Amino acid sequence: MSRVYNFSAGPAVLPEEVLKEAADEMLDYRGSGMSVMEMSHRSKVYDTIIKEAEADLRDLMKIPDHYRVLFLQGGASQQFAMIPMNLMKNRKAAYIVTGQWAKKAFQEAKIYGEAVEVASSADQTFSYIPDCSDLPIPEDADYVYICENNTIYGTKFKTLPNTNGHTLVADVSSCFLSEPVDVTKYGVIYGGVQKNIGPAGVVIVIIREDLITEDVLPGTPTMLKYKTHADADSLYNTPPAYGIYICGKVFKWIKKMGGLTAMKEINERKAGILYDFLDESTLFKGTVRRQDRSLMNVPFVTGSEELDAEFVKEAKAAGLENLKGHRSVGGMRASIYNAMPVEGVCRLVEFMKEFEKKNG
Ligand SMILES: *Cc1c(COP(=O)(O)O)cnc(C)c1O
């Protein structure tokens, strides 16, 4: 067996320990005589799995009791519709457009009501986070929407926008559990787990209880109402059972590592190694304004498309995989999520130094 360092933006690297444990339990989950993939989601064994997963997540993020945790499907993209369907009582919402995912959410919301773009960084290819201290948010907007970490462009909100008292909704797909958060600052925090938590197929929604109502837009399908899933503790229908089981293991792994404070420290160390090199390199350049740099997704370029392609190719041959930038921006992107070991980032930087020497 030989594993590579996988810098994929998602689905992405998972802790090796978690994968090994899942492998050990594959045929017989703790004496049940079956795999978690094969068991009823209504069984006692599975009930313990999903309840423990929720309890551990609550513990990690210090989620207050008046917030619900929902394990859903449909990807983060389905939330682009679910959010307006459930929250747009006045049919108006403010969107901060900082990249393609925010833009997609913004465009989807327009189907359901008046989505207002209150800030954008499109003018400089989303390479920065706009000033959000004093935004023209309509008084009757139902919520303010952000994509907190922009997976494709490598930017991150370091301070949350001033919402003027409006409910904040955040897509945290690519920074979920990467650092401590104050849940009470948000109405909804959600993300697909395939970036920083688990396998594709699970979306976690953390939502303040008062936002879960029957008062949704007319025509909202039963499956797309938060209330349906909240009332049934995420077991209204068959949940992505195996995925939730792996997420639960990752929560336990993070707890063992020291929780979100420790995660942040390690993530800052890893990102620091890469950014420090990018700042001194004569060949490679980071593409993001310094103060807005993400700890999770690090885009960089050489300035030559041919060299970029050559770099990605040679890196792959050296066991450093999935470094090609998003198809919309080109260049390179190293996603260095929680499960990427420090050694992986060190190896990448060593490799970049060698490449620079040969091609600089
Ligand atoms: C990947 C990603 C999405 C889309 O996720 P799907 O689960 O594929 O729908 C949305 N938002 C962000 C920030 C992402 O990184």
Short mmCIF file of C-alpha atoms and ligand atoms in Angstrom, two decimals:
data_model
loop_
_atom_site.label_atom_id
_atom_site.label_comp_id
_atom_site.label_asym_id
_atom_site.label_seq_id
_atom_site.Cartn_x
_atom_site.Cartn_y
_atom_site.Cartn_z
CA MET A 1 0.00 0.00 0.00
CA SER A 2 1.24 3.45 -0.76
CA ARG A 3 -0.72 6.60 -0.09
CA VAL A 4 -0.02 9.92 -1.76
CA TYR A 5 -0.30 13.39 -0.32
CA ASN A 6 -3.70 14.39 -1.66
CA PHE A 7 -4.20 18.16 -2.06
CA SER A 8 -7.66 17.80 -3.62
CA ALA A 9 -10.22 20.53 -2.88
CA GLY A 10 -12.92 17.93 -2.42
CA PRO A 11 -13.68 15.14 -1.98
CA ALA A 12 -10.49 15.37 -0.04
CA VAL A 13 -8.00 13.74 2.30
CA LEU A 14 -9.36 12.03 5.43
CA PRO A 15 -7.41 11.06 8.56
CA GLU A 16 -5.66 7.75 7.92
CA GLU A 17 -6.58 6.63 11.41
CA VAL A 18 -10.27 7.06 10.62
CA LEU A 19 -10.00 5.10 7.37
CA LYS A 20 -8.20 2.26 9.14
CA GLU A 21 -10.78 2.10 11.87
CA ALA A 22 -13.58 2.03 9.29
CA ALA A 23 -11.75 -0.76 7.47
CA ASP A 24 -11.47 -2.77 10.67
CA GLU A 25 -15.19 -2.40 11.27
CA MET A 26 -16.21 -3.01 7.68
CA LEU A 27 -17.49 -6.59 7.94
CA ASP A 28 -18.66 -6.63 11.53
CA TYR A 29 -19.44 -3.35 13.24
CA ARG A 30 -18.73 -3.94 16.92
CA GLY A 31 -20.36 -7.33 17.18
CA SER A 32 -23.46 -6.43 15.17
CA GLY A 33 -22.44 -8.98 12.53
CA MET A 34 -22.88 -6.48 9.73
CA SER A 35 -21.36 -3.43 8.15
CA VAL A 36 -22.75 0.03 8.99
CA MET A 37 -23.61 0.14 5.27
CA GLU A 38 -25.97 -2.77 5.73
CA MET A 39 -27.85 -1.83 8.87
CA SER A 40 -31.23 -0.21 9.33
CA HIS A 41 -31.09 3.47 10.08
CA ARG A 42 -33.84 2.75 12.63
CA SER A 43 -31.77 0.17 14.50
CA LYS A 44 -30.51 0.75 18.00
CA VAL A 45 -26.90 0.38 16.87
CA TYR A 46 -27.30 3.08 14.24
CA ASP A 47 -29.20 5.34 16.59
CA THR A 48 -26.16 5.38 18.85
CA ILE A 49 -23.92 6.25 15.88
CA ILE A 50 -25.94 9.27 14.75
CA LYS A 51 -26.65 10.52 18.29
CA GLU A 52 -22.97 10.30 19.22
CA ALA A 53 -21.99 12.09 16.01
CA GLU A 54 -24.31 14.96 16.86
CA ALA A 55 -23.18 15.09 20.49
CA ASP A 56 -19.51 15.19 19.49
CA LEU A 57 -20.12 17.93 16.92
CA ARG A 58 -22.05 19.97 19.50
CA ASP A 59 -19.19 19.51 21.88
CA LEU A 60 -16.52 20.50 19.35
CA MET A 61 -18.32 23.64 18.15
CA LYS A 62 -19.96 24.46 21.50
CA ILE A 63 -23.35 24.56 19.78
CA PRO A 64 -25.95 26.07 22.11
CA ASP A 65 -29.18 24.16 22.84
CA HIS A 66 -31.34 26.55 20.83
CA TYR A 67 -29.59 25.44 17.63
CA ARG A 68 -30.47 22.24 15.80
CA VAL A 69 -28.00 20.05 13.96
CA LEU A 70 -29.34 18.41 10.78
CA PHE A 71 -27.63 15.74 8.70
CA LEU A 72 -29.00 16.16 5.18
CA GLN A 73 -28.29 15.24 1.57
CA GLY A 74 -28.27 17.08 -1.74
CA GLY A 75 -24.85 18.65 -1.37
CA ALA A 76 -24.10 22.20 -0.34
CA SER A 77 -25.71 23.17 -3.66
CA GLN A 78 -29.14 22.06 -2.49
CA GLN A 79 -28.88 24.55 0.37
CA PHE A 80 -28.67 27.32 -2.24
CA ALA A 81 -32.41 26.64 -2.73
CA MET A 82 -33.40 25.41 0.72
CA ILE A 83 -32.21 28.60 2.38
CA PRO A 84 -34.47 30.97 0.43
CA MET A 85 -37.37 28.48 0.45
CA ASN A 86 -37.28 28.33 4.24
CA LEU A 87 -36.04 31.77 5.25
CA MET A 88 -37.28 34.27 2.65
CA LYS A 89 -40.44 35.36 4.46
CA ASN A 90 -40.21 38.87 2.95
CA ARG A 91 -38.89 37.48 -0.31
CA LYS A 92 -35.76 39.56 0.05
CA ALA A 93 -32.19 38.69 1.00
CA ALA A 94 -28.72 40.25 0.80
CA TYR A 95 -25.84 38.35 -0.81
CA ILE A 96 -22.12 39.02 -0.57
CA VAL A 97 -20.59 37.60 -3.72
CA THR A 98 -16.99 36.51 -3.13
CA GLY A 99 -16.65 33.68 -5.62
CA GLN A 100 -18.40 31.08 -7.69
CA TRP A 101 -20.17 29.29 -4.84
CA ALA A 102 -21.57 32.54 -3.45
CA LYS A 103 -22.59 33.54 -6.96
CA LYS A 104 -24.41 30.28 -7.52
CA ALA A 105 -26.27 30.69 -4.23
CA PHE A 106 -27.12 34.28 -5.20
CA GLN A 107 -28.46 33.23 -8.59
CA GLU A 108 -30.51 30.41 -7.10
CA ALA A 109 -32.06 32.78 -4.55
CA LYS A 110 -33.28 35.00 -7.41
CA ILE A 111 -35.69 32.23 -8.38
CA TYR A 112 -37.51 32.72 -5.08
CA GLY A 113 -37.40 36.42 -4.41
CA GLU A 114 -35.35 39.57 -4.58
CA ALA A 115 -31.73 38.67 -3.99
CA VAL A 116 -29.66 41.83 -3.61
CA GLU A 117 -25.91 41.82 -4.16
CA VAL A 118 -24.63 44.09 -1.39
CA ALA A 119 -20.90 43.53 -1.98
CA SER A 120 -18.70 41.70 -4.44
CA SER A 121 -15.04 41.08 -5.22
CA ALA A 122 -15.66 40.11 -8.83
CA ASP A 123 -13.76 43.23 -10.01
CA GLN A 124 -10.44 41.58 -9.05
CA THR A 125 -11.26 37.96 -9.85
CA PHE A 126 -12.42 37.32 -6.28
CA SER A 127 -8.86 37.65 -4.95
CA TYR A 128 -9.96 39.53 -1.83
CA ILE A 129 -12.83 39.91 0.67
CA PRO A 130 -14.66 43.22 0.30
CA ASP A 131 -15.10 45.61 3.21
CA CYS A 132 -18.33 44.51 4.88
CA SER A 133 -18.46 46.93 7.79
CA ASP A 134 -21.19 49.15 6.36
CA LEU A 135 -23.27 47.43 3.70
CA PRO A 136 -26.42 48.69 1.98
CA ILE A 137 -28.55 45.88 3.43
CA PRO A 138 -32.28 46.43 2.79
CA GLU A 139 -34.16 46.91 6.05
CA ASP A 140 -36.59 44.10 5.25
CA ALA A 141 -34.01 41.56 4.08
CA ASP A 142 -34.64 38.16 5.63
CA TYR A 143 -30.95 37.31 5.91
CA VAL A 144 -27.42 38.16 4.82
CA TYR A 145 -25.58 35.40 2.98
CA ILE A 146 -21.84 34.69 2.80
CA CYS A 147 -19.55 31.94 1.62
CA GLU A 148 -17.11 32.12 4.51
CA ASN A 149 -14.17 30.34 2.88
CA ASN A 150 -13.93 30.54 -0.88
CA THR A 151 -12.64 27.15 -1.93
CA ILE A 152 -11.79 28.11 -5.51
CA TYR A 153 -10.15 31.50 -4.91
CA GLY A 154 -8.58 30.83 -1.51
CA THR A 155 -10.05 33.75 0.42
CA LYS A 156 -11.62 33.70 3.89
CA PHE A 157 -13.71 36.16 5.90
CA LYS A 158 -11.46 36.98 8.89
CA THR A 159 -14.21 39.12 10.40
CA LEU A 160 -17.87 38.45 9.79
CA PRO A 161 -19.86 41.12 7.96
CA ASN A 162 -21.84 43.70 9.88
CA THR A 163 -25.36 42.47 9.12
CA ASN A 164 -27.09 45.35 10.89
CA GLY A 165 -28.98 42.90 13.04
CA HIS A 166 -30.06 40.66 10.19
CA THR A 167 -29.70 36.89 10.33
CA LEU A 168 -26.35 35.68 9.01
CA VAL A 169 -26.29 32.56 6.81
CA ALA A 170 -22.88 31.04 6.02
CA ASP A 171 -21.65 28.34 3.69
CA VAL A 172 -18.65 26.94 5.57
CA SER A 173 -18.12 23.87 3.38
CA SER A 174 -14.36 24.34 3.05
CA CYS A 175 -13.58 25.69 6.54
CA PHE A 176 -15.90 23.53 8.65
CA LEU A 177 -14.14 22.60 11.93
CA SER A 178 -10.88 24.26 10.86
CA GLU A 179 -10.97 26.68 13.81
CA PRO A 180 -13.23 27.67 16.72
CA VAL A 181 -16.43 29.54 15.83
CA ASP A 182 -18.99 31.51 17.76
CA VAL A 183 -22.16 29.77 16.60
CA THR A 184 -24.38 32.45 18.14
CA LYS A 185 -23.22 34.95 15.50
CA TYR A 186 -25.06 32.94 12.83
CA GLY A 187 -28.62 31.97 12.02
CA VAL A 188 -27.50 29.15 9.77
CA ILE A 189 -24.09 27.51 9.33
CA TYR A 190 -23.95 24.80 6.72
CA GLY A 191 -21.55 22.84 4.60
CA GLY A 192 -21.01 19.79 2.49
CA VAL A 193 -18.76 17.49 4.49
CA GLN A 194 -16.63 16.29 1.59
CA LYS A 195 -14.15 19.15 1.96
CA ASN A 196 -13.01 19.05 5.55
CA ILE A 197 -15.01 16.40 7.41
CA GLY A 198 -16.06 13.23 5.63
CA PRO A 199 -17.16 11.47 2.47
CA ALA A 200 -19.42 13.15 -0.11
CA GLY A 201 -23.15 12.72 0.44
CA VAL A 202 -23.68 14.46 3.76
CA VAL A 203 -24.50 18.11 4.36
CA ILE A 204 -24.55 19.43 7.90
CA VAL A 205 -26.89 22.32 8.71
CA ILE A 206 -26.66 24.06 12.07
CA ILE A 207 -29.71 26.26 12.39
CA ARG A 208 -31.18 28.46 15.12
CA GLU A 209 -34.43 26.97 16.32
CA ASP A 210 -36.63 30.01 15.67
CA LEU A 211 -35.73 29.84 11.96
CA ILE A 212 -37.31 26.39 11.66
CA THR A 213 -40.99 27.02 10.89
CA GLU A 214 -43.92 25.82 8.80
CA ASP A 215 -44.00 29.28 7.26
CA VAL A 216 -42.01 28.44 4.12
CA LEU A 217 -42.51 29.53 0.52
CA PRO A 218 -45.57 27.96 -1.13
CA GLY A 219 -44.71 24.81 -3.03
CA THR A 220 -41.67 23.94 -0.91
CA PRO A 221 -41.35 20.14 -1.07
CA THR A 222 -41.58 18.24 2.21
CA MET A 223 -37.99 17.06 1.82
CA LEU A 224 -36.73 20.63 1.46
CA LYS A 225 -38.28 21.95 4.68
CA TYR A 226 -35.88 22.21 7.61
CA LYS A 227 -38.83 21.44 9.87
CA THR A 228 -39.34 18.02 8.32
CA HIS A 229 -35.81 16.97 9.22
CA ALA A 230 -35.65 18.76 12.56
CA ASP A 231 -38.89 17.13 13.76
CA ALA A 232 -37.54 13.70 12.83
CA ASP A 233 -33.99 14.19 14.19
CA SER A 234 -32.56 13.80 10.67
CA LEU A 235 -34.33 10.44 10.28
CA TYR A 236 -37.39 11.51 8.29
CA ASN A 237 -36.21 9.25 5.50
CA THR A 238 -33.07 7.17 5.09
CA PRO A 239 -30.14 9.47 5.86
CA PRO A 240 -26.69 9.08 4.26
CA ALA A 241 -26.01 6.59 7.02
CA TYR A 242 -22.48 5.45 6.23
CA GLY A 243 -21.28 9.00 5.58
CA ILE A 244 -22.61 10.18 8.93
CA TYR A 245 -20.78 7.27 10.59
CA ILE A 246 -17.47 8.41 9.06
CA CYS A 247 -18.16 12.04 10.05
CA GLY A 248 -18.68 10.79 13.60
CA LYS A 249 -15.26 9.18 13.54
CA VAL A 250 -13.68 12.38 12.26
CA PHE A 251 -15.33 14.35 15.09
CA LYS A 252 -13.76 11.93 17.58
CA TRP A 253 -10.39 12.26 15.81
CA ILE A 254 -10.54 16.07 16.07
CA LYS A 255 -11.44 15.81 19.76
CA LYS A 256 -8.46 13.55 20.30
CA MET A 257 -6.23 16.05 18.50
CA GLY A 258 -7.29 18.70 21.00
CA GLY A 259 -10.43 20.18 19.48
CA LEU A 260 -10.86 23.24 17.31
CA THR A 261 -8.29 25.41 19.11
CA ALA A 262 -5.63 22.79 18.40
CA MET A 263 -6.92 22.38 14.85
CA LYS A 264 -6.53 26.12 14.26
CA GLU A 265 -2.97 26.09 15.60
CA ILE A 266 -1.96 23.22 13.35
CA ASN A 267 -3.74 24.76 10.37
CA GLU A 268 -1.97 28.09 10.92
CA ARG A 269 1.36 26.30 11.12
CA LYS A 270 0.72 24.38 7.91
CA ALA A 271 -0.56 27.40 5.97
CA GLY A 272 2.30 29.50 7.35
CA ILE A 273 4.90 27.10 5.92
CA LEU A 274 3.35 27.41 2.47
CA TYR A 275 2.61 31.15 2.50
CA ASP A 276 6.07 32.00 3.89
CA PHE A 277 7.61 30.17 0.98
CA LEU A 278 5.27 31.80 -1.55
CA ASP A 279 6.23 35.23 -0.18
CA GLU A 280 9.95 34.65 -0.71
CA SER A 281 9.79 32.55 -3.87
CA THR A 282 11.21 33.98 -7.10
CA LEU A 283 9.04 31.66 -9.20
CA PHE A 284 5.77 31.01 -7.37
CA LYS A 285 3.29 33.67 -6.34
CA GLY A 286 0.17 33.52 -4.18
CA THR A 287 -2.88 35.05 -5.84
CA VAL A 288 -4.79 36.33 -2.79
CA ARG A 289 -4.54 39.60 -0.88
CA ARG A 290 -2.49 38.80 2.18
CA GLN A 291 -5.02 39.62 4.90
CA ASP A 292 -7.73 37.55 3.23
CA ARG A 293 -5.76 34.34 2.77
CA SER A 294 -7.51 31.08 3.54
CA LEU A 295 -5.91 28.53 5.86
CA MET A 296 -7.50 25.74 3.84
CA ASN A 297 -7.14 26.48 0.12
CA VAL A 298 -3.93 28.04 -1.18
CA PRO A 299 -3.90 29.05 -4.86
CA PHE A 300 -0.62 30.00 -6.55
CA VAL A 301 0.87 30.50 -10.01
CA THR A 302 4.25 30.66 -11.74
CA GLY A 303 3.08 33.18 -14.30
CA SER A 304 3.55 30.70 -17.14
CA GLU A 305 0.82 28.26 -18.09
CA GLU A 306 3.37 25.79 -19.46
CA LEU A 307 5.39 25.84 -16.24
CA ASP A 308 2.20 25.45 -14.19
CA ALA A 309 1.26 22.36 -16.17
CA GLU A 310 4.77 20.96 -15.88
CA PHE A 311 4.73 21.57 -12.12
CA VAL A 312 1.43 19.74 -11.65
CA LYS A 313 2.71 16.82 -13.72
CA GLU A 314 6.05 16.48 -11.92
CA ALA A 315 4.42 16.92 -8.51
CA LYS A 316 2.05 14.06 -9.26
CA ALA A 317 4.98 11.85 -10.20
CA ALA A 318 6.51 12.74 -6.81
CA GLY A 319 3.38 11.65 -4.91
CA LEU A 320 1.88 15.13 -4.49
CA GLU A 321 -1.52 14.88 -6.13
CA ASN A 322 -4.41 17.09 -7.21
CA LEU A 323 -2.50 20.36 -7.24
CA LYS A 324 -4.10 21.67 -10.41
CA GLY A 325 -6.08 24.86 -9.83
CA HIS A 326 -9.84 25.02 -10.42
CA ARG A 327 -10.69 24.86 -14.12
CA SER A 328 -12.04 28.42 -13.97
CA VAL A 329 -8.82 30.02 -12.66
CA GLY A 330 -5.92 27.79 -13.75
CA GLY A 331 -2.56 27.72 -11.95
CA MET A 332 -2.25 25.57 -8.84
CA ARG A 333 -4.20 25.15 -5.65
CA ALA A 334 -3.10 23.23 -2.58
CA SER A 335 -5.99 22.32 -0.31
CA ILE A 336 -4.55 21.66 3.11
CA TYR A 337 -7.54 20.58 5.16
CA ASN A 338 -7.47 19.29 8.76
CA ALA A 339 -6.43 15.80 7.70
CA MET A 340 -3.41 16.94 5.66
CA PRO A 341 -0.38 16.21 7.83
CA VAL A 342 2.31 18.88 8.38
CA GLU A 343 4.76 16.56 6.59
CA GLY A 344 2.61 16.78 3.46
CA VAL A 345 2.96 20.56 3.35
CA CYS A 346 6.71 20.34 4.08
CA ARG A 347 7.13 17.87 1.23
CA LEU A 348 5.21 20.17 -1.09
CA VAL A 349 7.38 23.17 -0.20
CA GLU A 350 10.59 21.12 -0.64
CA PHE A 351 9.34 20.04 -4.02
CA MET A 352 8.49 23.63 -4.99
CA LYS A 353 12.01 24.72 -3.99
CA GLU A 354 13.58 22.08 -6.22
CA PHE A 355 11.28 23.03 -9.07
CA GLU A 356 12.19 26.68 -8.62
CA LYS A 357 15.91 25.88 -8.73
CA LYS A 358 15.47 23.97 -11.99
CA ASN A 359 13.18 26.48 -13.66
CA GLY A 360 13.79 29.83 -11.94
C1 LIG B 1 -17.69 22.40 -2.89
C2 LIG B 1 -18.46 23.57 -2.43
C3 LIG B 1 -19.84 23.69 -2.70
C4 LIG B 1 -20.62 22.68 -3.51
O1 LIG B 1 -20.77 21.53 -2.81
P1 LIG B 1 -21.65 20.31 -3.36
O2 LIG B 1 -21.74 19.43 -2.16
O3 LIG B 1 -20.90 19.71 -4.51
O4 LIG B 1 -22.97 20.84 -3.78
C5 LIG B 1 -20.50 24.78 -2.18
N1 LIG B 1 -19.86 25.71 -1.46
C6 LIG B 1 -18.54 25.64 -1.20
C7 LIG B 1 -17.88 26.69 -0.39
C8 LIG B 1 -17.81 24.56 -1.68
O5 LIG B 1 -16.49 24.47 -1.41
#
